[in-house]
């Protein structure tokens, strides 16, 4: 088991003139402590325009500063946003290599697609194509690390002539690769690409065990074709953390920050409307006062406790095959001095319980996986070499790069569908405005319910279901129940209960109307007790994607 700390650089309103400066200075001091007491990693996100939730838009700059104040801790991009409209692959390769040089080879390179509307819309990234953009960019960047010169690129997302991308990394062939994961299917994606899985979903040890078994089974199978030129076989789990000798004090110090973290995450990644420069997430959070989970079984509270409680919890994750625990301490209103004290206590009383024999166990793991990794790398297309020297020709290169093919029929059809979904949600938004629960419940009568669930079933997207088959049950309080059954890549809606539903969502009919209209946040409803989820919670997080946006779950 390895240990890391994780930074979003959260900054709830109200702000003062020097709030951001103090936020960054405090974080650097915390990382110095983490390095001194024995933490293995610091992970820094890249987010844009997500005020209050994350003020970390230039992680390469912050990690470079951290590299000069530390000696041993590894510096993790958790993650770089890979779609080329956000970060050109050549600039990514250059920045990562430079950070690897100035840190003495301590970089871990995590990537991801981004999924918030604020970021995708801000950079003009097509949500339907971002996964392909990520895969394309990662392939290009890893080749830039190893090819001398980089042999050029020609894809729907990137056109670049041959160039020698410099500098090169200290670590060969390149730093360890990771990808951000929020559900089971992206864990599978990580394994099939031979890269580490950074799970940002707060999951119980038992669920993490299922993910670990899936991850290593796929990584050792013939389905694994590495995205890079080395395999990084590791699964990391993220949890909020605060450590204190008195468990109640640990919860008092860290509980509100953990709850705000979840609330602000749901604000940007759910259907909530955001007005840049005006929305006040902290004020809305304090009004709703979401419930903070009880110590013990709730992952949001499981790492808020005494040293012995943390040891017991971490041991459960270690037993099911998790390789790294990454802790979020800087969240919401959590105080700098409390974070520093927690890091010191964790290093003194928790870390020693997991360090004895660790290197030997990691060597055994490497030996066991070596044949599978060797076979996987043999399936990866090798680094390229140019058949003859390439001479730079500015005019010809510019002409090739600026030419853009006409959109395909599939692109046009997707555009029509997106506009239709947006128009439908705008209509629902006007319907909801100013209406009471009673009005909305009356509006969503039997006929309207049939229309809503029939449209959801018709918009089912098998490519977003990742092989799921089963029943999804919607209980509209007080007494109406609908089921959408998925079988053989098709979905069908019918009124009534399911025999063995994979997922049950129970909520007032009025709240379903608000969610469909994009005026209510499912996560807020969940924490306030108005929405109940039974069954596969990870499935609930992707219901909206499975039904093409017809449902905002």
Short mmCIF file of C-alpha atoms in Angstrom, two decimals:
data_model
loop_
_atom_site.label_atom_id
_atom_site.label_comp_id
_atom_site.label_asym_id
_atom_site.label_seq_id
_atom_site.Cartn_x
_atom_site.Cartn_y
_atom_site.Cartn_z
CA UNK A 1 0.00 0.00 0.00
CA UNK A 2 1.21 3.44 -1.00
CA UNK A 3 -0.25 6.74 0.21
CA UNK A 4 -0.98 10.03 -1.50
CA UNK A 5 -2.65 13.36 -0.86
CA UNK A 6 -4.91 15.03 -3.39
CA UNK A 7 -5.59 18.67 -4.23
CA UNK A 8 -8.47 20.38 -5.99
CA UNK A 9 -7.56 23.71 -4.34
CA UNK A 10 -11.12 24.25 -3.13
CA UNK A 11 -12.05 27.79 -2.14
CA UNK A 12 -15.63 28.33 -0.96
CA UNK A 13 -16.98 31.85 -1.06
CA UNK A 14 -16.77 34.55 0.27
CA UNK A 15 -13.29 35.41 -1.01
CA UNK A 16 -10.78 37.97 0.15
CA UNK A 17 -8.12 39.63 -1.97
CA UNK A 18 -5.38 37.20 -0.89
CA UNK A 19 -7.54 34.05 -0.55
CA UNK A 20 -6.05 32.24 -3.55
CA UNK A 21 -2.49 33.18 -2.60
CA UNK A 22 -2.95 31.83 0.94
CA UNK A 23 -4.63 28.70 -0.47
CA UNK A 24 -1.59 27.88 -2.61
CA UNK A 25 0.94 28.79 0.10
CA UNK A 26 -0.85 26.57 2.63
CA UNK A 27 -0.96 23.67 0.17
CA UNK A 28 2.79 23.88 -0.44
CA UNK A 29 3.43 23.83 3.31
CA UNK A 30 1.18 20.79 3.67
CA UNK A 31 3.07 18.98 0.90
CA UNK A 32 6.37 19.68 2.65
CA UNK A 33 4.96 17.95 5.74
CA UNK A 34 3.63 15.03 3.70
CA UNK A 35 7.06 14.56 2.11
CA UNK A 36 8.80 14.68 5.49
CA UNK A 37 6.49 12.20 7.25
CA UNK A 38 6.61 9.63 4.45
CA UNK A 39 3.70 10.09 2.03
CA UNK A 40 4.53 8.64 -1.39
CA UNK A 41 2.51 10.87 -3.74
CA UNK A 42 0.92 14.27 -4.12
CA UNK A 43 -1.79 14.43 -6.80
CA UNK A 44 -2.89 17.69 -8.39
CA UNK A 45 -5.92 18.10 -10.65
CA UNK A 46 -6.39 20.22 -13.74
CA UNK A 47 -9.75 21.97 -13.83
CA UNK A 48 -10.93 25.13 -15.53
CA UNK A 49 -13.74 27.56 -14.66
CA UNK A 50 -14.98 25.49 -11.68
CA UNK A 51 -14.99 28.31 -9.13
CA UNK A 52 -15.13 27.26 -5.47
CA UNK A 53 -14.82 23.55 -6.38
CA UNK A 54 -11.35 23.73 -7.94
CA UNK A 55 -8.94 26.63 -8.41
CA UNK A 56 -6.26 24.39 -9.93
CA UNK A 57 -5.95 25.30 -13.60
CA UNK A 58 -2.15 25.10 -14.02
CA UNK A 59 -1.03 21.96 -12.15
CA UNK A 60 2.34 21.87 -13.90
CA UNK A 61 3.26 25.21 -12.29
CA UNK A 62 2.12 24.18 -8.82
CA UNK A 63 3.84 20.78 -9.01
CA UNK A 64 7.06 22.45 -10.19
CA UNK A 65 6.96 24.64 -7.08
CA UNK A 66 6.32 21.55 -4.94
CA UNK A 67 9.27 19.78 -6.58
CA UNK A 68 11.67 22.41 -5.24
CA UNK A 69 10.36 22.11 -1.67
CA UNK A 70 10.41 18.31 -1.44
CA UNK A 71 12.87 15.46 -1.88
CA UNK A 72 11.07 12.13 -2.17
CA UNK A 73 7.33 12.51 -2.74
CA UNK A 74 6.20 11.72 -6.28
CA UNK A 75 4.42 14.45 -8.21
CA UNK A 76 1.23 13.22 -9.81
CA UNK A 77 -0.85 14.86 -12.51
CA UNK A 78 -4.27 13.72 -11.42
CA UNK A 79 -5.11 14.56 -14.18
CA UNK A 80 -4.04 16.46 -17.32
CA UNK A 81 -7.08 17.09 -19.50
CA UNK A 82 -6.11 15.32 -22.70
CA UNK A 83 -8.56 16.52 -25.41
CA UNK A 84 -6.45 18.58 -27.81
CA UNK A 85 -8.69 21.70 -27.72
CA UNK A 86 -7.76 21.97 -24.02
CA UNK A 87 -4.10 20.89 -24.19
CA UNK A 88 -2.13 20.37 -27.38
CA UNK A 89 -0.34 17.00 -27.03
CA UNK A 90 3.06 18.51 -27.81
CA UNK A 91 2.66 21.05 -25.01
CA UNK A 92 1.66 18.27 -22.64
CA UNK A 93 4.73 16.20 -23.54
CA UNK A 94 7.01 19.22 -23.11
CA UNK A 95 5.57 20.22 -19.72
CA UNK A 96 5.63 16.69 -18.29
CA UNK A 97 9.21 16.13 -19.44
CA UNK A 98 10.33 19.46 -17.98
CA UNK A 99 8.70 18.67 -14.64
CA UNK A 100 10.38 15.25 -14.68
CA UNK A 101 13.74 16.95 -15.21
CA UNK A 102 13.43 19.59 -12.48
CA UNK A 103 12.08 17.02 -9.98
CA UNK A 104 14.77 14.42 -10.62
CA UNK A 105 12.39 11.90 -12.21
CA UNK A 106 9.47 12.00 -9.76
CA UNK A 107 6.54 12.57 -12.12
CA UNK A 108 3.47 10.35 -12.54
CA UNK A 109 1.41 11.27 -15.59
CA UNK A 110 -2.37 10.94 -15.23
CA UNK A 111 -4.77 11.90 -17.99
CA UNK A 112 -8.51 12.21 -18.44
CA UNK A 113 -11.26 13.43 -20.74
CA UNK A 114 -13.02 16.11 -18.65
CA UNK A 115 -16.79 15.91 -18.32
CA UNK A 116 -18.17 19.11 -16.82
CA UNK A 117 -20.21 21.35 -19.12
CA UNK A 118 -18.21 24.36 -17.91
CA UNK A 119 -14.97 22.90 -19.24
CA UNK A 120 -16.18 21.06 -22.34
CA UNK A 121 -18.21 24.04 -23.55
CA UNK A 122 -15.49 26.51 -22.56
CA UNK A 123 -12.94 24.79 -24.80
CA UNK A 124 -15.33 23.61 -27.51
CA UNK A 125 -14.89 19.88 -26.79
CA UNK A 126 -17.62 17.65 -28.23
CA UNK A 127 -18.92 15.44 -25.41
CA UNK A 128 -19.70 12.65 -27.88
CA UNK A 129 -16.08 12.55 -29.09
CA UNK A 130 -14.06 13.28 -25.96
CA UNK A 131 -13.23 9.62 -25.27
CA UNK A 132 -11.79 9.27 -28.78
CA UNK A 133 -9.92 12.55 -28.30
CA UNK A 134 -8.40 11.23 -25.07
CA UNK A 135 -7.25 7.96 -26.67
CA UNK A 136 -5.85 9.77 -29.68
CA UNK A 137 -3.99 12.34 -27.58
CA UNK A 138 -2.52 9.76 -25.21
CA UNK A 139 -1.17 7.72 -28.11
CA UNK A 140 0.41 10.85 -29.61
CA UNK A 141 1.94 12.08 -26.33
CA UNK A 142 3.54 8.75 -25.45
CA UNK A 143 5.08 8.61 -28.92
CA UNK A 144 6.42 12.14 -28.45
CA UNK A 145 8.19 10.87 -25.33
CA UNK A 146 10.04 8.09 -27.18
CA UNK A 147 10.30 8.95 -30.89
CA UNK A 148 13.28 11.01 -32.10
CA UNK A 149 11.91 12.77 -34.00
CA UNK A 150 8.20 12.36 -33.40
CA UNK A 151 7.02 11.05 -36.76
CA UNK A 152 3.97 13.31 -37.02
CA UNK A 153 0.22 12.80 -36.60
CA UNK A 154 -2.85 12.85 -38.78
CA UNK A 155 -6.18 12.15 -37.12
CA UNK A 156 -9.62 13.80 -36.91
CA UNK A 157 -8.42 15.58 -33.76
CA UNK A 158 -4.75 16.41 -34.34
CA UNK A 159 -2.63 17.22 -37.36
CA UNK A 160 1.04 17.77 -36.72
CA UNK A 161 4.12 17.35 -38.93
CA UNK A 162 7.26 15.56 -37.70
CA UNK A 163 9.14 17.40 -34.96
CA UNK A 164 11.62 16.38 -32.30
CA UNK A 165 9.63 17.09 -29.14
CA UNK A 166 12.10 18.11 -26.44
CA UNK A 167 13.12 17.82 -23.68
CA UNK A 168 12.85 14.09 -23.00
CA UNK A 169 11.90 12.64 -19.64
CA UNK A 170 14.31 11.36 -17.00
CA UNK A 171 12.20 8.23 -16.54
CA UNK A 172 12.42 5.82 -19.47
CA UNK A 173 10.54 5.20 -21.62
CA UNK A 174 8.28 7.77 -19.89
CA UNK A 175 6.69 8.47 -16.48
CA UNK A 176 4.06 6.00 -15.21
CA UNK A 177 0.69 6.51 -16.90
CA UNK A 178 -2.67 6.79 -15.10
CA UNK A 179 -6.22 7.63 -16.09
CA UNK A 180 -9.05 9.15 -14.06
CA UNK A 181 -11.85 6.67 -13.30
CA UNK A 182 -15.26 7.35 -11.78
CA UNK A 183 -17.02 4.04 -12.37
CA UNK A 184 -16.39 0.38 -13.04
CA UNK A 185 -16.29 0.71 -16.83
CA UNK A 186 -13.42 3.22 -16.76
CA UNK A 187 -11.51 0.86 -14.47
CA UNK A 188 -11.87 -1.67 -17.30
CA UNK A 189 -10.67 0.99 -19.76
CA UNK A 190 -7.56 1.58 -17.65
CA UNK A 191 -6.77 -2.15 -17.53
CA UNK A 192 -7.23 -2.62 -21.27
CA UNK A 193 -4.81 0.26 -21.85
CA UNK A 194 -2.24 -1.03 -19.35
CA UNK A 195 -2.31 2.11 -17.23
CA UNK A 196 -2.95 2.88 -13.57
CA UNK A 197 -6.53 3.54 -12.47
CA UNK A 198 -7.11 6.69 -10.40
CA UNK A 199 -10.57 6.08 -8.97
CA UNK A 200 -12.23 9.30 -7.89
CA UNK A 201 -15.42 7.52 -6.84
CA UNK A 202 -15.78 7.16 -3.07
CA UNK A 203 -16.35 3.40 -2.80
CA UNK A 204 -16.44 0.89 0.05
CA UNK A 205 -13.66 -1.71 0.33
CA UNK A 206 -15.98 -4.44 -0.91
CA UNK A 207 -16.74 -2.52 -4.11
CA UNK A 208 -13.07 -1.66 -4.48
CA UNK A 209 -12.32 -5.38 -4.29
CA UNK A 210 -14.58 -6.07 -7.27
CA UNK A 211 -12.87 -3.28 -9.19
CA UNK A 212 -9.42 -4.63 -8.31
CA UNK A 213 -10.29 -8.15 -9.46
CA UNK A 214 -11.71 -6.81 -12.73
CA UNK A 215 -8.70 -4.56 -13.26
CA UNK A 216 -6.03 -7.22 -12.82
CA UNK A 217 -8.02 -9.86 -14.72
CA UNK A 218 -8.24 -7.62 -17.78
CA UNK A 219 -4.69 -6.32 -17.45
CA UNK A 220 -3.37 -9.90 -17.55
CA UNK A 221 -5.63 -10.87 -20.48
CA UNK A 222 -5.13 -10.56 -24.22
CA UNK A 223 -7.48 -7.57 -24.18
CA UNK A 224 -4.69 -5.44 -22.72
CA UNK A 225 -2.98 -3.34 -25.42
CA UNK A 226 -0.85 -0.71 -23.66
CA UNK A 227 -1.48 2.94 -24.47
CA UNK A 228 2.14 3.72 -23.67
CA UNK A 229 5.47 1.95 -23.94
CA UNK A 230 5.41 0.66 -20.36
CA UNK A 231 2.63 -0.82 -18.23
CA UNK A 232 1.68 0.75 -14.90
CA UNK A 233 -0.30 -1.89 -12.97
CA UNK A 234 -1.84 0.01 -10.06
CA UNK A 235 -5.27 0.82 -8.66
CA UNK A 236 -5.67 3.89 -6.45
CA UNK A 237 -8.75 4.85 -4.42
CA UNK A 238 -9.56 8.39 -3.22
CA UNK A 239 -11.22 9.17 0.13
CA UNK A 240 -11.68 12.28 2.29
CA UNK A 241 -9.45 12.07 5.36
CA UNK A 242 -8.91 13.76 8.72
CA UNK A 243 -7.00 12.07 11.52
CA UNK A 244 -7.26 12.92 15.24
CA UNK A 245 -6.89 10.92 18.45
CA UNK A 246 -10.53 11.74 19.22
CA UNK A 247 -12.74 10.29 16.41
CA UNK A 248 -15.51 12.79 17.10
CA UNK A 249 -13.06 15.66 16.71
CA UNK A 250 -11.79 14.17 13.43
CA UNK A 251 -15.35 14.11 12.10
CA UNK A 252 -15.97 17.64 13.35
CA UNK A 253 -12.84 18.91 11.62
CA UNK A 254 -13.29 17.04 8.33
CA UNK A 255 -16.97 16.21 7.93
CA UNK A 256 -18.15 19.53 6.55
CA UNK A 257 -15.30 19.64 4.02
CA UNK A 258 -16.08 16.11 2.82
CA UNK A 259 -19.76 16.99 2.40
CA UNK A 260 -18.95 20.22 0.53
CA UNK A 261 -16.59 18.30 -1.76
CA UNK A 262 -19.44 15.97 -2.77
CA UNK A 263 -21.95 18.81 -3.06
CA UNK A 264 -19.74 21.01 -5.25
CA UNK A 265 -18.80 18.00 -7.40
CA UNK A 266 -22.49 17.29 -8.00
CA UNK A 267 -23.10 20.97 -8.76
CA UNK A 268 -20.70 20.99 -11.72
CA UNK A 269 -21.16 17.43 -12.93
CA UNK A 270 -24.93 17.23 -12.56
CA UNK A 271 -27.72 19.24 -14.19
CA UNK A 272 -27.40 22.31 -11.93
CA UNK A 273 -27.25 25.65 -13.70
CA UNK A 274 -24.14 27.73 -13.06
CA UNK A 275 -23.77 31.46 -13.59
CA UNK A 276 -20.04 32.33 -13.85
CA UNK A 277 -18.96 34.90 -11.31
CA UNK A 278 -22.36 34.90 -9.58
CA UNK A 279 -23.37 31.42 -8.44
CA UNK A 280 -22.54 30.92 -4.76
CA UNK A 281 -22.08 27.20 -4.15
CA UNK A 282 -21.11 27.60 -0.50
CA UNK A 283 -24.19 29.67 0.28
CA UNK A 284 -26.44 27.10 -1.41
CA UNK A 285 -24.65 24.30 0.44
CA UNK A 286 -25.13 25.92 3.83
CA UNK A 287 -28.81 26.51 3.06
CA UNK A 288 -29.42 22.87 2.21
CA UNK A 289 -27.08 21.58 4.95
CA UNK A 290 -26.59 18.11 3.42
CA UNK A 291 -26.27 15.33 5.91
CA UNK A 292 -22.76 14.17 6.74
CA UNK A 293 -22.59 10.37 6.84
CA UNK A 294 -22.09 8.50 10.09
CA UNK A 295 -18.65 7.21 10.98
CA UNK A 296 -17.95 3.63 9.93
CA UNK A 297 -19.77 2.46 6.83
CA UNK A 298 -20.08 5.63 4.78
CA UNK A 299 -16.99 6.16 2.56
CA UNK A 300 -17.42 9.92 2.98
CA UNK A 301 -16.82 9.48 6.70
CA UNK A 302 -14.76 6.29 6.82
CA UNK A 303 -11.39 8.09 6.73
CA UNK A 304 -12.38 10.66 9.33
CA UNK A 305 -11.30 9.13 12.61
CA UNK A 306 -8.59 8.04 15.00
CA UNK A 307 -5.29 6.49 13.86
CA UNK A 308 -6.53 3.01 14.76
CA UNK A 309 -9.77 3.50 12.84
CA UNK A 310 -7.80 4.59 9.80
CA UNK A 311 -5.48 1.60 10.13
CA UNK A 312 -8.47 -0.73 10.26
CA UNK A 313 -10.08 0.90 7.22
CA UNK A 314 -6.91 0.97 5.11
CA UNK A 315 -6.22 -2.67 5.95
CA UNK A 316 -9.61 -3.56 4.42
CA UNK A 317 -8.68 -1.81 1.18
CA UNK A 318 -5.25 -3.42 1.18
CA UNK A 319 -6.79 -6.87 1.67
CA UNK A 320 -8.92 -6.53 -1.49
CA UNK A 321 -6.02 -5.50 -3.72
CA UNK A 322 -5.97 -1.68 -3.69
CA UNK A 323 -2.43 -0.41 -4.33
CA UNK A 324 -2.69 3.21 -3.20
CA UNK A 325 -4.93 5.25 -0.91
CA UNK A 326 -5.17 8.91 -1.89
CA UNK A 327 -6.58 11.26 0.73
CA UNK A 328 -8.44 14.54 0.30
CA UNK A 329 -7.75 16.79 3.28
CA UNK A 330 -7.98 20.22 1.66
CA UNK A 331 -11.75 20.41 1.04
CA UNK A 332 -14.38 23.03 1.67
CA UNK A 333 -13.74 24.98 4.88
CA UNK A 334 -11.18 22.53 6.35
CA UNK A 335 -8.56 24.53 8.27
CA UNK A 336 -4.90 24.58 7.35
CA UNK A 337 -3.68 23.89 10.89
CA UNK A 338 -6.00 20.89 11.19
CA UNK A 339 -4.69 19.47 7.91
CA UNK A 340 -1.08 19.87 9.08
CA UNK A 341 -1.83 18.18 12.42
CA UNK A 342 -3.61 15.34 10.63
CA UNK A 343 -0.67 14.73 8.29
CA UNK A 344 1.77 14.67 11.20
CA UNK A 345 -0.37 12.21 13.20
CA UNK A 346 -0.96 9.99 10.16
CA UNK A 347 2.77 9.84 9.46
CA UNK A 348 3.56 9.01 13.09
CA UNK A 349 0.88 6.41 13.88
CA UNK A 350 -0.72 5.12 10.66
CA UNK A 351 1.99 4.92 8.00
CA UNK A 352 4.31 2.62 10.00
CA UNK A 353 1.59 -0.05 10.07
CA UNK A 354 1.88 -0.48 6.29
CA UNK A 355 5.55 0.04 5.42
CA UNK A 356 7.16 -3.14 6.74
CA UNK A 357 7.79 -5.61 3.92
CA UNK A 358 6.18 -3.34 1.34
CA UNK A 359 9.06 -3.33 -1.15
CA UNK A 360 9.30 -7.12 -1.07
CA UNK A 361 5.58 -7.48 -1.75
CA UNK A 362 5.85 -5.05 -4.66
CA UNK A 363 8.75 -7.03 -6.13
CA UNK A 364 6.67 -10.21 -5.87
CA UNK A 365 3.80 -8.49 -7.65
CA UNK A 366 6.10 -7.28 -10.42
CA UNK A 367 7.50 -10.77 -10.92
CA UNK A 368 4.03 -12.29 -11.07
CA UNK A 369 2.81 -9.77 -13.64
CA UNK A 370 6.00 -9.70 -15.73
CA UNK A 371 4.95 -12.36 -18.31
CA UNK A 372 1.56 -10.74 -18.87
CA UNK A 373 3.13 -7.29 -19.19
CA UNK A 374 5.72 -8.55 -21.66
CA UNK A 375 2.97 -10.11 -23.76
CA UNK A 376 0.89 -6.93 -23.60
CA UNK A 377 3.77 -4.72 -24.74
CA UNK A 378 4.33 -7.05 -27.68
CA UNK A 379 0.79 -6.18 -28.81
CA UNK A 380 1.48 -2.45 -28.75
CA UNK A 381 2.54 -0.92 -32.08
CA UNK A 382 6.19 0.13 -31.74
CA UNK A 383 7.77 3.54 -31.85
CA UNK A 384 8.12 4.83 -35.39
CA UNK A 385 11.15 5.96 -37.35
CA UNK A 386 11.10 8.13 -40.45
CA UNK A 387 12.21 6.42 -43.64
CA UNK A 388 14.10 9.56 -44.66
CA UNK A 389 14.97 12.90 -43.04
CA UNK A 390 12.09 15.36 -42.85
CA UNK A 391 12.66 18.97 -43.90
CA UNK A 392 10.43 21.66 -42.38
CA UNK A 393 8.27 23.41 -45.01
CA UNK A 394 6.17 26.07 -43.31
CA UNK A 395 3.75 26.79 -46.16
CA UNK A 396 3.01 23.14 -46.96
CA UNK A 397 2.59 22.26 -43.28
CA UNK A 398 0.21 25.13 -42.66
CA UNK A 399 -1.93 24.13 -45.61
CA UNK A 400 -2.19 20.55 -44.36
CA UNK A 401 -2.97 21.50 -40.76
CA UNK A 402 -5.63 24.11 -41.54
CA UNK A 403 -7.59 21.85 -43.92
CA UNK A 404 -10.60 20.38 -42.21
CA UNK A 405 -12.81 17.67 -43.76
CA UNK A 406 -16.57 18.20 -44.04
CA UNK A 407 -18.60 16.77 -41.15
CA UNK A 408 -19.77 13.19 -41.62
CA UNK A 409 -23.48 12.23 -41.68
CA UNK A 410 -23.01 10.75 -38.19
CA UNK A 411 -21.64 14.08 -36.93
CA UNK A 412 -24.62 15.93 -38.40
CA UNK A 413 -27.09 13.46 -36.89
CA UNK A 414 -25.46 13.75 -33.45
CA UNK A 415 -25.73 17.51 -33.70
CA UNK A 416 -29.44 17.32 -34.48
CA UNK A 417 -29.97 14.98 -31.52
CA UNK A 418 -28.09 17.26 -29.14
CA UNK A 419 -30.11 20.28 -30.24
CA UNK A 420 -33.35 18.34 -29.84
CA UNK A 421 -32.39 17.25 -26.31
CA UNK A 422 -31.47 20.82 -25.40
CA UNK A 423 -34.76 22.15 -26.76
CA UNK A 424 -36.66 19.54 -24.75
CA UNK A 425 -34.84 20.44 -21.55
CA UNK A 426 -35.45 24.15 -22.14
CA UNK A 427 -39.16 23.44 -22.55
CA UNK A 428 -39.16 21.46 -19.30
CA UNK A 429 -37.32 24.29 -17.57
CA UNK A 430 -40.02 26.78 -18.54
CA UNK A 431 -42.66 24.33 -17.35
CA UNK A 432 -41.04 23.96 -13.93
CA UNK A 433 -40.34 27.63 -13.27
CA UNK A 434 -42.29 28.87 -10.26
CA UNK A 435 -44.45 25.76 -9.87
CA UNK A 436 -45.05 23.96 -6.58
CA UNK A 437 -44.56 20.27 -5.81
CA UNK A 438 -48.31 19.76 -6.05
CA UNK A 439 -48.51 21.40 -9.49
CA UNK A 440 -45.67 19.32 -10.87
CA UNK A 441 -47.00 16.09 -9.39
CA UNK A 442 -50.38 16.77 -11.00
CA UNK A 443 -48.70 17.56 -14.33
CA UNK A 444 -46.76 14.27 -14.31
CA UNK A 445 -49.93 12.22 -14.55
CA UNK A 446 -50.26 8.74 -16.07
CA UNK A 447 -50.20 9.97 -19.68
CA UNK A 448 -47.17 12.23 -19.18
CA UNK A 449 -45.34 9.50 -17.28
CA UNK A 450 -45.84 7.11 -20.17
CA UNK A 451 -44.44 9.67 -22.61
CA UNK A 452 -41.40 10.43 -20.41
CA UNK A 453 -40.37 6.81 -19.84
CA UNK A 454 -41.14 5.76 -23.42
CA UNK A 455 -38.86 8.52 -24.72
CA UNK A 456 -36.14 7.47 -22.27
CA UNK A 457 -36.31 3.88 -23.52
CA UNK A 458 -36.22 4.98 -27.15
CA UNK A 459 -33.13 7.09 -26.55
CA UNK A 460 -31.22 4.16 -24.99
CA UNK A 461 -27.54 4.06 -26.05
CA UNK A 462 -25.98 0.59 -25.91
CA UNK A 463 -22.50 2.08 -26.32
CA UNK A 464 -22.92 3.87 -22.99
CA UNK A 465 -24.35 0.82 -21.21
CA UNK A 466 -21.08 -1.17 -21.46
CA UNK A 467 -22.92 -4.47 -21.68
CA UNK A 468 -25.40 -3.82 -18.88
CA UNK A 469 -28.59 -5.86 -19.02
CA UNK A 470 -31.28 -5.78 -16.38
CA UNK A 471 -34.04 -3.66 -14.93
CA UNK A 472 -34.00 -0.05 -13.73
CA UNK A 473 -36.90 0.76 -11.44
CA UNK A 474 -38.27 4.27 -10.85
CA UNK A 475 -40.61 4.66 -7.87
CA UNK A 476 -42.41 7.98 -8.16
CA UNK A 477 -43.82 8.81 -4.76
CA UNK A 478 -46.47 8.48 -3.54
CA UNK A 479 -47.57 5.42 -5.55
CA UNK A 480 -46.44 5.18 -9.19
CA UNK A 481 -43.68 2.81 -10.35
CA UNK A 482 -42.09 2.47 -13.79
CA UNK A 483 -39.42 0.07 -15.02
CA UNK A 484 -37.04 0.28 -17.96
CA UNK A 485 -35.75 -3.15 -18.90
CA UNK A 486 -32.57 -3.55 -20.97
CA UNK A 487 -31.99 -6.73 -22.96
CA UNK A 488 -30.02 -7.57 -26.12
CA UNK A 489 -29.04 -3.93 -26.59
CA UNK A 490 -32.63 -2.65 -26.48
CA UNK A 491 -34.65 -0.88 -23.79
CA UNK A 492 -38.36 -1.13 -23.06
CA UNK A 493 -40.43 0.89 -20.57
CA UNK A 494 -43.46 -0.46 -18.75
CA UNK A 495 -45.50 0.54 -15.74
CA UNK A 496 -45.02 -1.60 -12.65
CA UNK A 497 -42.38 -3.20 -10.45
CA UNK A 498 -39.35 -5.16 -11.62
CA UNK A 499 -38.70 -8.65 -10.33
CA UNK A 500 -35.01 -8.17 -9.50
CA UNK A 501 -34.01 -4.58 -10.36
CA UNK A 502 -30.32 -3.77 -10.63
CA UNK A 503 -31.14 -0.26 -9.49
CA UNK A 504 -34.13 1.38 -7.82
CA UNK A 505 -34.57 5.15 -7.64
CA UNK A 506 -37.28 6.41 -5.27
CA UNK A 507 -38.24 10.09 -5.33
CA UNK A 508 -41.24 12.44 -5.44
CA UNK A 509 -42.74 12.83 -8.91
CA UNK A 510 -42.15 16.59 -8.70
CA UNK A 511 -38.42 16.03 -8.22
CA UNK A 512 -38.25 13.80 -11.30
CA UNK A 513 -39.73 16.67 -13.34
CA UNK A 514 -37.15 19.07 -11.90
CA UNK A 515 -34.25 16.71 -12.66
CA UNK A 516 -35.42 16.21 -16.24
CA UNK A 517 -35.68 19.98 -16.57
CA UNK A 518 -32.15 20.44 -15.24
CA UNK A 519 -33.29 22.57 -12.29
CA UNK A 520 -32.62 20.02 -9.52
CA UNK A 521 -29.39 18.28 -8.60
CA UNK A 522 -29.72 14.52 -7.93
CA UNK A 523 -26.80 14.52 -5.51
CA UNK A 524 -28.37 17.30 -3.45
CA UNK A 525 -31.68 15.42 -3.40
CA UNK A 526 -29.85 12.30 -2.30
CA UNK A 527 -28.11 14.04 0.60
CA UNK A 528 -31.31 15.83 1.64
CA UNK A 529 -33.20 12.54 1.81
CA UNK A 530 -35.65 13.27 -1.05
CA UNK A 531 -34.00 10.70 -3.34
CA UNK A 532 -33.20 7.13 -2.31
CA UNK A 533 -31.01 4.73 -4.29
CA UNK A 534 -31.09 0.97 -3.83
CA UNK A 535 -28.80 -1.39 -5.68
CA UNK A 536 -25.81 -0.61 -7.90
CA UNK A 537 -24.88 2.96 -6.95
CA UNK A 538 -22.22 3.16 -9.70
CA UNK A 539 -24.99 2.37 -12.21
CA UNK A 540 -27.00 5.35 -10.95
CA UNK A 541 -24.18 7.70 -11.90
CA UNK A 542 -24.49 6.83 -15.59
CA UNK A 543 -28.23 6.44 -16.14
CA UNK A 544 -28.29 9.82 -17.88
CA UNK A 545 -25.58 8.79 -20.35
CA UNK A 546 -27.27 5.45 -21.05
CA UNK A 547 -30.45 7.20 -22.12
CA UNK A 548 -28.86 9.82 -24.29
CA UNK A 549 -29.45 12.69 -21.93
CA UNK A 550 -33.21 12.16 -21.80
CA UNK A 551 -32.75 11.56 -18.08
CA UNK A 552 -30.57 13.91 -16.06
CA UNK A 553 -29.63 11.25 -13.51
#
